[in-house]
Amino acid sequence: QVQPVESGGGLVQAGGALRLSCAASGRTFSIYSMGWFRQAPGKEREVVAAISCTGSSPYYADSVKGRFTISRDNAKNTVYLQMNRLEPEDTAVYYCTASPWRAPRLEADFSSWGQGTQVTVSS
């Protein structure tokens, strides 16, 4: 089991960039797929991106394709979300999460969740 802890959120102007980091405790980080979800006020939590345990075949929601990049460093037990060309619609609490499945996509596929980090994009 791993326990994710997010960092890197903040306030940024539209068109700007942020990089979120997620440090996960536990010696088994490298066998977990990792994902980023977000939840905007009044909306359901939605998947943003996911990455397999080896870092291959990243998955992106259509709304962030071409703007966000997920990556991981298994030596550091860390997964990243580079967010470029941010839009006000990206404003949300971003959650890092871990899954024992190979290609998780649904919230139910993920078993460990961080507390979240706030990202606010001003127009």
CSV table of C-alpha atoms in Angstrom, one decimal:
chain,number,residue,atom,x,y,z
A,1,GLN,CA,0.0,0.0,0.0
A,2,VAL,CA,1.2,3.5,-0.8
A,3,GLN,CA,0.0,6.8,0.7
A,4,PRO,CA,0.1,9.8,-1.7
A,5,VAL,CA,0.9,13.4,-0.7
A,6,GLU,CA,0.4,16.1,-3.2
A,7,SER,CA,2.2,19.5,-3.5
A,8,GLY,CA,2.6,22.2,-6.0
A,9,GLY,CA,-0.8,23.7,-6.3
A,10,GLY,CA,-1.4,27.5,-6.3
A,11,LEU,CA,-2.8,30.5,-8.1
A,12,VAL,CA,-1.8,31.1,-11.7
A,13,GLN,CA,-3.1,33.3,-14.5
A,14,ALA,CA,-4.7,31.7,-17.6
A,15,GLY,CA,-2.1,30.6,-20.0
A,16,GLY,CA,0.4,29.9,-17.3
A,17,ALA,CA,1.8,26.6,-16.0
A,18,LEU,CA,2.1,24.6,-12.8
A,19,ARG,CA,3.7,21.3,-11.9
A,20,LEU,CA,2.1,19.2,-9.3
A,21,SER,CA,4.1,16.6,-7.4
A,22,CYS,CA,3.0,13.5,-5.5
A,23,ALA,CA,5.3,11.8,-3.2
A,24,ALA,CA,4.1,8.4,-2.2
A,25,SER,CA,5.3,6.6,0.9
A,26,GLY,CA,5.8,2.8,0.8
A,27,ARG,CA,8.3,0.5,-0.7
A,28,THR,CA,6.0,-0.8,-3.3
A,29,PHE,CA,5.4,2.4,-5.2
A,30,SER,CA,6.9,1.0,-8.4
A,31,ILE,CA,4.2,-1.7,-8.8
A,32,TYR,CA,1.3,0.8,-8.6
A,33,SER,CA,-0.3,2.7,-11.5
A,34,MET,CA,-0.8,6.3,-10.5
A,35,GLY,CA,-3.4,8.8,-11.4
A,36,TRP,CA,-4.5,12.4,-11.0
A,37,PHE,CA,-8.1,13.3,-10.5
A,38,ARG,CA,-9.7,16.7,-10.0
A,39,GLN,CA,-12.8,18.1,-8.5
A,40,ALA,CA,-14.2,21.5,-9.2
A,41,PRO,CA,-16.8,23.2,-7.0
A,42,GLY,CA,-20.2,21.7,-7.5
A,43,LYS,CA,-18.9,19.0,-9.8
A,44,GLU,CA,-18.0,15.3,-9.5
A,45,ARG,CA,-14.4,14.2,-9.3
A,46,GLU,CA,-13.0,13.3,-12.7
A,47,VAL,CA,-9.9,11.6,-14.0
A,48,VAL,CA,-7.3,13.9,-15.4
A,49,ALA,CA,-4.4,11.5,-16.3
A,50,ALA,CA,-3.0,8.1,-15.4
A,51,ILE,CA,0.2,6.3,-15.8
A,52,SER,CA,1.2,2.7,-15.6
A,53,CYS,CA,3.8,1.4,-13.1
A,54,THR,CA,6.5,1.4,-15.7
A,55,GLY,CA,5.6,4.9,-17.0
A,56,SER,CA,4.4,3.6,-20.4
A,57,SER,CA,1.1,4.3,-22.1
A,58,PRO,CA,-0.1,7.5,-20.2
A,59,TYR,CA,-3.8,8.3,-20.3
A,60,TYR,CA,-5.3,11.8,-20.5
A,61,ALA,CA,-8.8,13.1,-20.4
A,62,ASP,CA,-9.8,14.8,-23.6
A,63,SER,CA,-10.0,18.2,-21.8
A,64,VAL,CA,-6.3,18.2,-21.0
A,65,LYS,CA,-4.7,16.3,-23.9
A,66,GLY,CA,-1.9,18.3,-25.4
A,67,ARG,CA,-1.6,20.6,-22.3
A,68,PHE,CA,-0.9,18.3,-19.4
A,69,THR,CA,1.8,15.7,-19.0
A,70,ILE,CA,2.0,12.9,-16.4
A,71,SER,CA,5.3,11.3,-15.5
A,72,ARG,CA,6.8,9.3,-12.7
A,73,ASP,CA,10.2,8.7,-11.1
A,74,ASN,CA,10.1,5.4,-9.4
A,75,ALA,CA,13.5,6.0,-7.8
A,76,LYS,CA,12.0,9.0,-6.0
A,77,ASN,CA,8.6,7.4,-5.4
A,78,THR,CA,7.1,10.5,-7.1
A,79,VAL,CA,4.6,11.2,-9.8
A,80,TYR,CA,4.2,14.5,-11.5
A,81,LEU,CA,1.6,16.4,-13.4
A,82,GLN,CA,3.0,19.2,-15.6
A,83,MET,CA,0.1,21.5,-16.5
A,84,ASN,CA,0.6,24.0,-19.3
A,85,ARG,CA,-1.7,26.6,-21.0
A,86,LEU,CA,-3.9,26.5,-18.0
A,87,GLU,CA,-7.5,27.6,-18.3
A,88,PRO,CA,-10.0,28.9,-15.7
A,89,GLU,CA,-11.9,25.6,-16.3
A,90,ASP,CA,-8.9,23.8,-14.8
A,91,THR,CA,-9.6,25.3,-11.4
A,92,ALA,CA,-10.1,22.4,-9.0
A,93,VAL,CA,-8.7,20.4,-6.1
A,94,TYR,CA,-6.3,18.0,-7.7
A,95,TYR,CA,-5.9,14.5,-6.1
A,96,CYS,CA,-3.1,12.0,-6.5
A,97,THR,CA,-4.1,8.4,-6.3
A,98,ALA,CA,-2.7,4.9,-6.6
A,99,SER,CA,-4.1,1.8,-8.2
A,100,PRO,CA,-3.0,-1.9,-8.2
A,101,TRP,CA,-4.5,-2.3,-11.7
A,102,ARG,CA,-2.5,-2.1,-14.9
A,103,ALA,CA,-4.7,0.4,-16.8
A,104,PRO,CA,-7.0,2.2,-14.3
A,105,ARG,CA,-9.4,4.8,-15.5
A,106,LEU,CA,-12.3,4.9,-13.1
A,107,GLU,CA,-12.3,6.3,-9.6
A,108,ALA,CA,-13.2,2.8,-8.3
A,109,ASP,CA,-10.0,1.4,-9.7
A,110,PHE,CA,-7.9,3.5,-7.3
A,111,SER,CA,-7.4,2.5,-3.7
A,112,SER,CA,-5.2,5.2,-2.1
A,113,TRP,CA,-5.9,8.9,-2.2
A,114,GLY,CA,-4.0,12.0,-1.2
A,115,GLN,CA,-5.6,15.0,0.6
A,116,GLY,CA,-5.6,17.1,-2.6
A,117,THR,CA,-4.0,20.4,-3.6
A,118,GLN,CA,-5.9,23.4,-4.8
A,119,VAL,CA,-5.2,24.8,-8.3
A,120,THR,CA,-6.8,28.1,-9.1
A,121,VAL,CA,-6.6,29.7,-12.6
A,122,SER,CA,-7.6,33.3,-12.9
A,123,SER,CA,-8.9,34.8,-16.1
